[in-house]
mmCIF file of C-alpha atoms and ligand atoms in Angstrom:
data_model
loop_
_atom_site.group_PDB
_atom_site.id
_atom_site.type_symbol
_atom_site.label_atom_id
_atom_site.label_comp_id
_atom_site.label_asym_id
_atom_site.label_seq_id
_atom_site.Cartn_x
_atom_site.Cartn_y
_atom_site.Cartn_z
ATOM 1 C CA MET A 1 33.400 -8.564 -3.717
ATOM 2 C CA ALA A 2 32.952 -5.051 -2.404
ATOM 3 C CA VAL A 3 29.423 -4.424 -1.164
ATOM 4 C CA PHE A 4 27.854 -0.960 -1.381
ATOM 5 C CA VAL A 5 24.471 0.107 -0.079
ATOM 6 C CA TYR A 6 22.363 3.171 -0.767
ATOM 7 C CA ALA A 7 21.153 4.571 2.577
ATOM 8 C CA GLU A 8 18.079 6.612 1.745
ATOM 9 C CA ASN A 9 17.169 9.623 3.828
ATOM 10 C CA ILE A 10 14.245 11.971 3.784
ATOM 11 C CA ASN A 11 15.174 15.595 4.448
ATOM 12 C CA GLY A 12 18.508 14.298 5.764
ATOM 13 C CA VAL A 13 16.974 11.781 8.198
ATOM 14 C CA TYR A 14 17.617 8.094 7.498
ATOM 15 C CA LYS A 15 14.579 5.971 6.714
ATOM 16 C CA LYS A 16 13.969 2.663 8.458
ATOM 17 C CA ALA A 17 14.295 1.090 4.983
ATOM 18 C CA ALA A 18 17.888 2.400 4.895
ATOM 19 C CA PHE A 19 18.737 0.506 8.091
ATOM 20 C CA GLU A 20 17.151 -2.638 6.642
ATOM 21 C CA ALA A 21 19.164 -2.262 3.415
ATOM 22 C CA VAL A 22 22.391 -1.813 5.433
ATOM 23 C CA SER A 23 21.507 -4.901 7.530
ATOM 24 C CA TYR A 24 20.972 -6.838 4.303
ATOM 25 C CA ALA A 25 24.219 -5.550 2.771
ATOM 26 C CA LYS A 26 26.069 -6.657 5.930
ATOM 27 C CA ALA A 27 24.689 -10.192 5.518
ATOM 28 C CA VAL A 28 25.870 -10.226 1.881
ATOM 29 C CA ALA A 29 29.291 -8.839 2.867
ATOM 30 C CA ASP A 30 29.677 -11.464 5.602
ATOM 31 C CA GLN A 31 29.044 -14.166 3.006
ATOM 32 C CA ALA A 32 31.600 -12.546 0.700
ATOM 33 C CA GLY A 33 34.165 -11.985 3.488
ATOM 34 C CA ASP A 34 34.106 -8.250 2.779
ATOM 35 C CA THR A 35 32.844 -5.004 4.321
ATOM 36 C CA VAL A 36 29.933 -2.660 3.642
ATOM 37 C CA THR A 37 30.219 0.881 2.318
ATOM 38 C CA ALA A 38 27.077 2.970 2.676
ATOM 39 C CA ILE A 39 26.335 5.908 0.380
ATOM 40 C CA SER A 40 23.979 8.716 1.275
ATOM 41 C CA VAL A 41 23.043 11.994 -0.395
ATOM 42 C CA ASN A 42 23.034 15.145 1.760
ATOM 43 C CA PRO A 43 22.306 13.398 5.086
ATOM 44 C CA THR A 44 21.998 15.373 8.307
ATOM 45 C CA ASP A 45 21.780 12.268 10.505
ATOM 46 C CA SER A 46 24.947 10.883 12.048
ATOM 47 C CA SER A 47 26.824 8.064 10.307
ATOM 48 C CA ASP A 48 26.831 6.278 13.696
ATOM 49 C CA LEU A 49 23.324 5.152 12.789
ATOM 50 C CA LEU A 50 24.710 3.233 9.814
ATOM 51 C CA TYR A 51 27.727 1.777 11.661
ATOM 52 C CA LYS A 52 25.193 0.286 14.063
ATOM 53 C CA TYR A 53 23.781 -1.949 11.310
ATOM 54 C CA GLY A 54 27.115 -2.983 9.854
ATOM 55 C CA ALA A 55 28.420 -0.250 7.512
ATOM 56 C CA SER A 56 32.188 0.083 8.036
ATOM 57 C CA ASN A 57 32.472 3.019 5.658
ATOM 58 C CA VAL A 58 30.020 5.800 4.959
ATOM 59 C CA ILE A 59 30.349 8.086 1.944
ATOM 60 C CA ASN A 60 28.292 11.239 2.398
ATOM 61 C CA ILE A 61 27.682 12.928 -0.928
ATOM 62 C CA LYS A 62 27.291 16.680 -0.578
ATOM 63 C CA ASP A 63 25.652 18.200 -3.613
ATOM 64 C CA GLU A 64 23.351 21.226 -3.535
ATOM 65 C CA GLY A 65 21.974 20.211 -6.942
ATOM 66 C CA LEU A 66 20.635 16.977 -5.456
ATOM 67 C CA LYS A 67 18.310 18.784 -3.043
ATOM 68 C CA SER A 68 15.690 18.084 -5.752
ATOM 69 C CA PHE A 69 15.188 14.359 -6.357
ATOM 70 C CA SER A 70 15.780 13.011 -9.841
ATOM 71 C CA ALA A 71 16.425 9.288 -10.343
ATOM 72 C CA LYS A 72 18.863 9.985 -13.178
ATOM 73 C CA ALA A 73 20.941 12.516 -11.235
ATOM 74 C CA TYR A 74 20.972 10.339 -8.098
ATOM 75 C CA ALA A 75 22.033 7.304 -10.171
ATOM 76 C CA GLN A 76 24.841 9.412 -11.647
ATOM 77 C CA ALA A 77 25.973 10.493 -8.163
ATOM 78 C CA VAL A 78 25.904 6.929 -6.772
ATOM 79 C CA SER A 79 27.741 5.719 -9.869
ATOM 80 C CA GLU A 80 30.564 8.200 -9.182
ATOM 81 C CA VAL A 81 31.311 6.773 -5.738
ATOM 82 C CA ALA A 82 30.207 3.107 -5.820
ATOM 83 C CA ASN A 83 32.915 0.877 -7.192
ATOM 84 C CA GLY A 84 31.729 -2.470 -5.851
ATOM 85 C CA ASN A 85 30.351 -5.608 -7.470
ATOM 86 C CA ILE A 86 27.185 -5.570 -5.412
ATOM 87 C CA ILE A 87 25.065 -2.486 -4.758
ATOM 88 C CA VAL A 88 22.066 -2.824 -2.461
ATOM 89 C CA PHE A 89 19.061 -0.460 -2.453
ATOM 90 C CA PRO A 90 15.925 -0.451 -0.325
ATOM 91 C CA HIS A 91 12.796 -1.077 -2.422
ATOM 92 C CA THR A 92 11.375 2.373 -1.678
ATOM 93 C CA THR A 93 9.718 4.546 -4.315
ATOM 94 C CA ASP A 94 12.833 6.672 -4.874
ATOM 95 C CA ALA A 95 15.482 3.965 -4.556
ATOM 96 C CA SER A 96 13.614 1.553 -6.815
ATOM 97 C CA SER A 97 13.743 4.180 -9.549
ATOM 98 C CA ILE A 98 17.468 4.897 -9.035
ATOM 99 C CA ALA A 99 18.477 1.206 -9.098
ATOM 100 C CA PRO A 100 17.423 0.391 -12.703
ATOM 101 C CA MET A 101 19.012 3.625 -13.999
ATOM 102 C CA LEU A 102 22.271 2.676 -12.312
ATOM 103 C CA ALA A 103 22.054 -0.902 -13.626
ATOM 104 C CA VAL A 104 21.730 0.386 -17.190
ATOM 105 C CA MET A 105 24.487 3.010 -16.710
ATOM 106 C CA ASN A 106 26.985 0.494 -15.338
ATOM 107 C CA GLY A 107 25.882 -2.665 -17.159
ATOM 108 C CA PHE A 108 24.951 -4.484 -13.927
ATOM 109 C CA ALA A 109 22.314 -7.189 -13.490
ATOM 110 C CA LEU A 110 19.254 -5.972 -11.573
ATOM 111 C CA ILE A 111 17.289 -8.139 -9.154
ATOM 112 C CA THR A 112 14.420 -6.358 -7.417
ATOM 113 C CA ASN A 113 12.379 -7.157 -4.314
ATOM 114 C CA THR A 114 14.785 -9.631 -2.743
ATOM 115 C CA LEU A 115 13.476 -11.365 0.372
ATOM 116 C CA ALA A 116 16.475 -13.075 1.928
ATOM 117 C CA ALA A 117 20.266 -13.124 1.882
ATOM 118 C CA PRO A 118 21.698 -14.613 -1.348
ATOM 119 C CA GLU A 119 21.584 -18.384 -1.784
ATOM 120 C CA SER A 120 24.967 -18.199 -3.496
ATOM 121 C CA LEU A 121 27.355 -15.433 -4.559
ATOM 122 C CA SER A 122 28.917 -17.112 -7.569
ATOM 123 C CA PRO A 123 26.722 -17.496 -9.465
ATOM 124 C CA PHE A 124 24.717 -14.817 -7.689
ATOM 125 C CA GLN A 125 21.339 -16.308 -6.790
ATOM 126 C CA VAL A 126 18.653 -14.948 -4.504
ATOM 127 C CA LYS A 127 14.973 -15.412 -3.618
ATOM 128 C CA ARG A 128 12.727 -12.551 -4.691
ATOM 129 C CA ARG A 129 9.091 -11.584 -4.571
ATOM 130 C CA ALA A 130 7.195 -12.094 -7.837
ATOM 131 C CA PHE A 131 3.751 -11.539 -9.363
ATOM 132 C CA SER A 132 2.795 -8.697 -6.988
ATOM 133 C CA GLY A 133 3.660 -10.830 -3.974
ATOM 134 C CA LYS A 134 1.578 -13.830 -5.030
ATOM 135 C CA GLY A 135 4.673 -15.945 -5.574
ATOM 136 C CA PHE A 136 8.434 -16.224 -5.196
ATOM 137 C CA MET A 137 11.203 -16.925 -7.633
ATOM 138 C CA HIS A 138 14.868 -17.727 -7.386
ATOM 139 C CA ALA A 139 16.706 -15.296 -9.647
ATOM 140 C CA LYS A 140 20.227 -15.877 -10.933
ATOM 141 C CA ALA A 141 22.414 -13.066 -12.266
ATOM 142 C CA GLU A 142 24.704 -13.474 -15.229
ATOM 143 C CA GLY A 143 28.129 -12.289 -14.095
ATOM 144 C CA ASN A 144 29.240 -10.975 -10.719
ATOM 145 C CA ASN A 145 28.031 -7.377 -10.889
ATOM 146 C CA VAL A 146 24.604 -7.115 -9.339
ATOM 147 C CA ILE A 147 22.256 -4.383 -8.144
ATOM 148 C CA LEU A 148 19.586 -5.475 -5.674
ATOM 149 C CA THR A 149 16.536 -3.830 -4.175
ATOM 150 C CA VAL A 150 15.439 -5.269 -0.826
ATOM 151 C CA SER A 151 11.725 -5.734 -0.280
ATOM 152 C CA GLN A 152 10.690 -3.611 2.703
ATOM 153 C CA ASN A 153 10.140 -5.451 6.010
ATOM 154 C CA ALA A 154 11.208 -8.770 4.459
ATOM 155 C CA PHE A 155 14.757 -9.098 5.817
ATOM 156 C CA GLY A 156 14.298 -6.877 8.838
ATOM 157 C CA VAL A 157 16.507 -4.360 10.605
ATOM 158 C CA LYS A 158 19.367 -6.197 12.322
ATOM 159 C CA GLU A 159 21.854 -4.557 14.652
ATOM 160 C CA ASN A 160 25.414 -5.549 13.867
ATOM 161 C CA ALA A 161 27.620 -2.748 15.188
ATOM 162 C CA VAL A 162 31.013 -2.190 13.598
ATOM 163 C CA SER A 163 33.495 0.639 13.984
ATOM 164 C CA GLY A 164 33.127 2.900 11.008
ATOM 165 C CA ALA A 165 34.751 5.729 9.092
ATOM 166 C CA GLU A 166 33.106 8.560 7.226
ATOM 167 C CA GLU A 167 34.154 10.279 4.035
ATOM 168 C CA VAL A 168 32.554 13.390 2.539
ATOM 169 C CA LYS A 169 32.420 13.642 -1.273
ATOM 170 C CA ASN A 170 31.575 17.014 -2.751
ATOM 171 C CA LEU A 171 29.900 16.523 -6.097
ATOM 172 C CA SER A 172 28.012 18.719 -8.509
ATOM 173 C CA VAL A 173 26.067 16.346 -10.699
ATOM 174 C CA ALA A 174 23.981 17.879 -13.480
ATOM 175 C CA ASN A 175 20.350 17.726 -12.360
ATOM 176 C CA GLU A 176 18.589 19.465 -15.200
ATOM 177 C CA ASP A 177 15.754 17.152 -16.197
ATOM 178 C CA THR A 178 13.363 17.941 -13.380
ATOM 179 C CA LYS A 179 13.023 20.577 -10.688
ATOM 180 C CA VAL A 180 10.813 20.300 -7.631
ATOM 181 C CA ILE A 181 8.801 23.521 -7.565
ATOM 182 C CA SER A 182 7.181 22.961 -4.201
ATOM 183 C CA HIS A 183 7.080 20.117 -1.760
ATOM 184 C CA GLU A 184 3.938 19.425 0.187
ATOM 185 C CA GLN A 185 4.123 17.123 3.149
ATOM 186 C CA SER A 186 1.076 15.650 4.842
ATOM 187 C CA SER A 187 2.060 17.074 8.231
ATOM 188 C CA GLY A 188 1.869 14.982 11.362
ATOM 189 C CA LYS A 189 0.981 11.859 9.361
ATOM 190 C CA LEU A 190 3.015 8.702 9.346
ATOM 191 C CA ASP A 191 4.555 7.682 6.046
ATOM 192 C CA LEU A 192 2.361 4.820 4.824
ATOM 193 C CA LYS A 193 5.257 2.935 3.242
ATOM 194 C CA GLU A 194 7.355 3.151 6.401
ATOM 195 C CA ALA A 195 4.583 2.410 8.921
ATOM 196 C CA GLU A 196 4.808 -0.722 11.094
ATOM 197 C CA VAL A 197 1.032 -0.796 11.526
ATOM 198 C CA VAL A 198 -1.600 0.252 8.973
ATOM 199 C CA VAL A 199 -5.347 0.572 9.502
ATOM 200 C CA SER A 200 -7.100 0.496 6.141
ATOM 201 C CA ALA A 201 -10.745 0.828 5.209
ATOM 202 C CA GLY A 202 -12.922 0.348 2.168
ATOM 203 C CA ARG A 203 -16.346 0.970 0.751
ATOM 204 C CA GLY A 204 -17.890 -0.964 3.649
ATOM 205 C CA LEU A 205 -17.561 2.250 5.670
ATOM 206 C CA LYS A 206 -20.400 3.801 3.610
ATOM 207 C CA GLY A 207 -19.081 7.384 3.575
ATOM 208 C CA PRO A 208 -16.200 9.722 4.438
ATOM 209 C CA GLU A 209 -17.982 10.911 7.584
ATOM 210 C CA ASN A 210 -17.320 7.484 9.154
ATOM 211 C CA TRP A 211 -13.532 7.631 8.990
ATOM 212 C CA GLY A 212 -13.245 9.174 12.471
ATOM 213 C CA MET A 213 -13.303 5.727 14.068
ATOM 214 C CA ILE A 214 -10.575 4.486 11.657
ATOM 215 C CA GLU A 215 -8.368 7.464 12.515
ATOM 216 C CA GLU A 216 -8.963 6.956 16.217
ATOM 217 C CA LEU A 217 -7.988 3.285 16.014
ATOM 218 C CA ALA A 218 -4.915 4.276 13.992
ATOM 219 C CA ASN A 219 -4.038 6.883 16.642
ATOM 220 C CA VAL A 220 -4.136 4.466 19.551
ATOM 221 C CA LEU A 221 -2.062 1.947 17.593
ATOM 222 C CA GLY A 222 0.436 4.539 16.281
ATOM 223 C CA ALA A 223 -0.601 3.407 12.803
ATOM 224 C CA ALA A 224 -0.870 5.005 9.362
ATOM 225 C CA THR A 225 -4.217 4.997 7.548
ATOM 226 C CA ALA A 226 -4.862 3.541 4.098
ATOM 227 C CA CYS A 227 -7.842 2.815 1.860
ATOM 228 C CA SER A 228 -9.048 0.834 -1.137
ATOM 229 C CA LYS A 229 -9.043 2.341 -4.635
ATOM 230 C CA PRO A 230 -12.760 3.153 -4.979
ATOM 231 C CA VAL A 231 -12.625 5.036 -1.695
ATOM 232 C CA SER A 232 -9.950 7.395 -3.008
ATOM 233 C CA ASP A 233 -11.537 7.493 -6.494
ATOM 234 C CA ILE A 234 -14.786 8.876 -5.065
ATOM 235 C CA GLY A 235 -12.845 11.321 -2.927
ATOM 236 C CA TRP A 236 -13.654 9.907 0.511
ATOM 237 C CA ARG A 237 -9.921 9.744 1.212
ATOM 238 C CA PRO A 238 -6.808 11.252 -0.420
ATOM 239 C CA HIS A 239 -5.083 9.319 -3.203
ATOM 240 C CA THR A 240 -1.943 9.159 -1.067
ATOM 241 C CA GLU A 241 -3.763 6.502 1.024
ATOM 242 C CA HIS A 242 -4.726 4.248 -1.892
ATOM 243 C CA VAL A 243 -3.014 0.854 -1.620
ATOM 244 C CA GLY A 244 -2.990 -1.988 -4.116
ATOM 245 C CA GLN A 245 -1.846 -2.850 -7.598
ATOM 246 C CA THR A 246 -2.411 0.690 -8.864
ATOM 247 C CA GLY A 247 -1.688 2.368 -5.530
ATOM 248 C CA LYS A 248 1.080 2.012 -2.972
ATOM 249 C CA ALA A 249 2.531 -1.414 -2.241
ATOM 250 C CA ILE A 250 3.122 -1.771 1.486
ATOM 251 C CA SER A 251 4.404 -4.470 3.808
ATOM 252 C CA PRO A 252 3.799 -3.419 7.422
ATOM 253 C CA ASN A 253 4.066 -5.794 10.356
ATOM 254 C CA LEU A 254 0.314 -5.482 10.906
ATOM 255 C CA TYR A 255 -2.344 -4.617 8.294
ATOM 256 C CA ILE A 256 -5.911 -4.216 9.567
ATOM 257 C CA ALA A 257 -8.461 -4.204 6.716
ATOM 258 C CA VAL A 258 -11.911 -2.903 7.599
ATOM 259 C CA GLY A 259 -14.838 -3.236 5.181
ATOM 260 C CA ILE A 260 -12.579 -4.174 2.259
ATOM 261 C CA SER A 261 -13.663 -7.134 0.110
ATOM 262 C CA GLY A 262 -10.126 -8.300 -0.757
ATOM 263 C CA ALA A 263 -10.135 -8.026 -4.551
ATOM 264 C CA ILE A 264 -7.000 -9.360 -6.182
ATOM 265 C CA GLN A 265 -5.905 -5.835 -7.165
ATOM 266 C CA HIS A 266 -6.124 -4.716 -3.527
ATOM 267 C CA LEU A 267 -4.267 -7.794 -2.277
ATOM 268 C CA ALA A 268 -1.447 -7.149 -4.749
ATOM 269 C CA GLY A 269 -0.372 -4.142 -2.693
ATOM 270 C CA VAL A 270 -0.812 -5.521 0.812
ATOM 271 C CA ASN A 271 -0.358 -9.287 0.800
ATOM 272 C CA SER A 272 3.266 -9.121 1.854
ATOM 273 C CA SER A 273 2.232 -7.619 5.206
ATOM 274 C CA LYS A 274 3.499 -9.793 8.086
ATOM 275 C CA THR A 275 0.108 -10.184 9.785
ATOM 276 C CA ILE A 276 -3.248 -9.414 8.178
ATOM 277 C CA VAL A 277 -6.409 -8.863 10.220
ATOM 278 C CA VAL A 278 -9.677 -8.660 8.274
ATOM 279 C CA ILE A 279 -12.891 -7.194 9.677
ATOM 280 C CA ASN A 280 -15.848 -7.727 7.367
ATOM 281 C CA SER A 281 -19.578 -8.349 7.832
ATOM 282 C CA ASP A 282 -19.658 -10.901 4.990
ATOM 283 C CA PRO A 283 -18.208 -14.279 6.019
ATOM 284 C CA GLU A 284 -17.706 -15.050 2.303
ATOM 285 C CA ALA A 285 -15.538 -11.947 1.688
ATOM 286 C CA PRO A 286 -12.498 -13.124 -0.347
ATOM 287 C CA PHE A 287 -10.114 -11.230 1.973
ATOM 288 C CA PHE A 288 -10.614 -13.877 4.696
ATOM 289 C CA LYS A 289 -8.630 -16.346 2.548
ATOM 290 C CA SER A 290 -5.544 -14.150 2.934
ATOM 291 C CA ALA A 291 -6.135 -13.236 6.582
ATOM 292 C CA ASP A 292 -4.117 -14.404 9.579
ATOM 293 C CA TYR A 293 -7.010 -13.326 11.799
ATOM 294 C CA GLY A 294 -10.567 -12.660 10.698
ATOM 295 C CA VAL A 295 -13.490 -11.019 12.465
ATOM 296 C CA VAL A 296 -16.944 -11.451 10.913
ATOM 297 C CA GLY A 297 -19.100 -8.558 12.010
ATOM 298 C CA ASP A 298 -20.199 -4.983 11.644
ATOM 299 C CA ALA A 299 -17.246 -2.567 11.574
ATOM 300 C CA PHE A 300 -19.422 0.101 13.217
ATOM 301 C CA GLN A 301 -19.653 -2.047 16.335
ATOM 302 C CA ILE A 302 -16.243 -3.724 16.237
ATOM 303 C CA ILE A 303 -13.932 -0.747 15.604
ATOM 304 C CA PRO A 304 -15.109 1.466 18.521
ATOM 305 C CA ALA A 305 -15.077 -1.562 20.855
ATOM 306 C CA LEU A 306 -11.584 -2.564 19.692
ATOM 307 C CA THR A 307 -10.306 0.998 20.135
ATOM 308 C CA GLU A 308 -11.713 1.187 23.676
ATOM 309 C CA LYS A 309 -10.172 -2.182 24.548
ATOM 310 C CA ILE A 310 -6.733 -1.143 23.252
ATOM 311 C CA LYS A 311 -6.983 2.175 25.137
ATOM 312 C CA ALA A 312 -7.836 0.283 28.323
ATOM 313 C CA ILE A 313 -4.898 -2.109 27.873
ATOM 314 C CA LYS A 314 -2.531 0.788 27.137
ATOM 315 C CA GLY A 315 -3.902 2.858 29.993
HETATM 316 C C1 FAD B 401 -7.088 -2.456 -13.262
HETATM 317 C C2 FAD B 401 -7.628 -2.375 -11.860
HETATM 318 C C3 FAD B 401 -6.789 -1.943 -10.865
HETATM 319 C C4 FAD B 401 -7.266 -1.839 -9.552
HETATM 320 N N1 FAD B 401 -6.403 -1.427 -8.556
HETATM 321 C C5 FAD B 401 -6.843 -1.418 -7.286
HETATM 322 C C6 FAD B 401 -5.973 -1.053 -6.217
HETATM 323 O O1 FAD B 401 -4.808 -0.703 -6.426
HETATM 324 N N2 FAD B 401 -6.457 -1.072 -4.951
HETATM 325 C C7 FAD B 401 -7.744 -1.431 -4.659
HETATM 326 O O2 FAD B 401 -8.121 -1.406 -3.480
HETATM 327 N N3 FAD B 401 -8.589 -1.777 -5.655
HETATM 328 C C8 FAD B 401 -8.189 -1.761 -6.943
HETATM 329 N N4 FAD B 401 -9.042 -2.097 -7.932
HETATM 330 C C9 FAD B 401 -10.470 -2.279 -7.584
HETATM 331 C C10 FAD B 401 -10.756 -3.652 -7.023
HETATM 332 O O3 FAD B 401 -11.005 -4.561 -8.060
HETATM 333 C C11 FAD B 401 -11.992 -3.604 -6.106
HETATM 334 O O4 FAD B 401 -13.093 -3.115 -6.842
HETATM 335 C C12 FAD B 401 -11.818 -2.734 -4.861
HETATM 336 O O5 FAD B 401 -10.643 -3.112 -4.184
HETATM 337 C C13 FAD B 401 -13.012 -2.894 -3.934
HETATM 338 O O6 FAD B 401 -12.929 -1.958 -2.921
HETATM 339 P P1 FAD B 401 -13.619 -2.236 -1.513
HETATM 340 O O7 FAD B 401 -13.180 -3.559 -1.007
HETATM 341 O O8 FAD B 401 -13.395 -1.035 -0.678
HETATM 342 O O9 FAD B 401 -15.171 -2.233 -1.905
HETATM 343 P P2 FAD B 401 -16.202 -3.416 -2.058
HETATM 344 O O10 FAD B 401 -15.717 -4.437 -3.027
HETATM 345 O O11 FAD B 401 -17.510 -2.766 -2.335
HETATM 346 O O12 FAD B 401 -16.234 -4.128 -0.647
HETATM 347 C C14 FAD B 401 -16.765 -3.567 0.501
HETATM 348 C C15 FAD B 401 -16.672 -4.620 1.592
HETATM 349 O O13 FAD B 401 -17.161 -4.054 2.800
HETATM 350 C C16 FAD B 401 -17.887 -5.055 3.482
HETATM 351 N N5 FAD B 401 -18.829 -4.376 4.384
HETATM 352 C C17 FAD B 401 -19.963 -3.706 4.082
HETATM 353 N N6 FAD B 401 -20.515 -3.186 5.190
HETATM 354 C C18 FAD B 401 -19.729 -3.535 6.209
HETATM 355 C C19 FAD B 401 -19.766 -3.288 7.611
HETATM 356 N N7 FAD B 401 -20.743 -2.566 8.164
HETATM 357 N N8 FAD B 401 -18.790 -3.805 8.393
HETATM 358 C C20 FAD B 401 -17.785 -4.540 7.852
HETATM 359 N N9 FAD B 401 -17.688 -4.793 6.530
HETATM 360 C C21 FAD B 401 -18.636 -4.295 5.730
HETATM 361 C C22 FAD B 401 -18.583 -5.847 2.399
HETATM 362 O O14 FAD B 401 -18.918 -7.151 2.847
HETATM 363 C C23 FAD B 401 -17.528 -5.882 1.321
HETATM 364 O O15 FAD B 401 -16.700 -7.032 1.433
HETATM 365 C C24 FAD B 401 -8.604 -2.182 -9.254
HETATM 366 C C25 FAD B 401 -9.426 -2.650 -10.277
HETATM 367 C C26 FAD B 401 -8.964 -2.736 -11.563
HETATM 368 C C27 FAD B 401 -9.869 -3.242 -12.643
#
């Protein structure tokens, strides 16, 4: 049972989600008594980074045409080099759009958002997140050919160094459906989906002029900032920060929610965070039911005090 894994990079630099996917693939390969082959498209990072998490082989696809992302073209490229029974992807925005294309192209079963190593390989059965994180299910694949996407921050990044070998594959896959005209990056900001810590705020902050204290707290914690949907709808914050059912789904180690009521649509995007801290002036706010730690009080007093305290501890 050869195990392949798609190691996603951004501008050539491996994402943390890639290391988690390789760690997961290594656990699957250990169960199968096989090795892991990682596939990456136009990486600039060293393959040593992937050997560290258990990839014995790394196939680096070089293809100028794939400088622009297209799920179809990337699926085609991966399909040309992956000849295993199991192909693992991180559940990132890009990879979770490549995986279903590849499953259809190659006639593989697709199981998304897996949370743990497989319960069995034959039949292939694994626990996965379901209903926007409100439940779990145990999914079984028909047949032995399976594509998986690994829920971010669920399995974790696990060092498992092996000696590895690298192969370069020059491809020129047709990438005609879409072209990226320009690429705008929110400079200096942490990627919300990759962040370990997220400080998020909602309508309880009353207006965009009050976000300074949220950004300051995020700065001292090395966190990304997020917001509820109405906050981005009214233009207090950019849409890139909107989390929830209709926004980004995130699963950081720590999610701090400030002045957010905890509507079900908000929870759908954040309830798989490892630890949730809720700060809200209303003790009846629904979010407290999902919180690991709750603070009932006025955000305008708590956030500056918390920031000062953290600065003092760090200092
Ligand atoms: C189809 C659909 C999809 C949706 N998708 C999303 C989504 O993806 N993401 C999302 O977030 N929402 C989504 N929503 C909206 C969602 O239902 C809620 O309306 C929204 O999450 C509420 O945002 P909020 O918590 O910021 O505001 P509010 O519900 O107005 O809550 C504000 C909170 O701030 C607290 N507060 C007030 N003052 C203070 C203070 N001084 N200090 C501390 N706390 C204070 C209040 O007690 C209250 O709990 C969706 C809705 C629908 C119908």
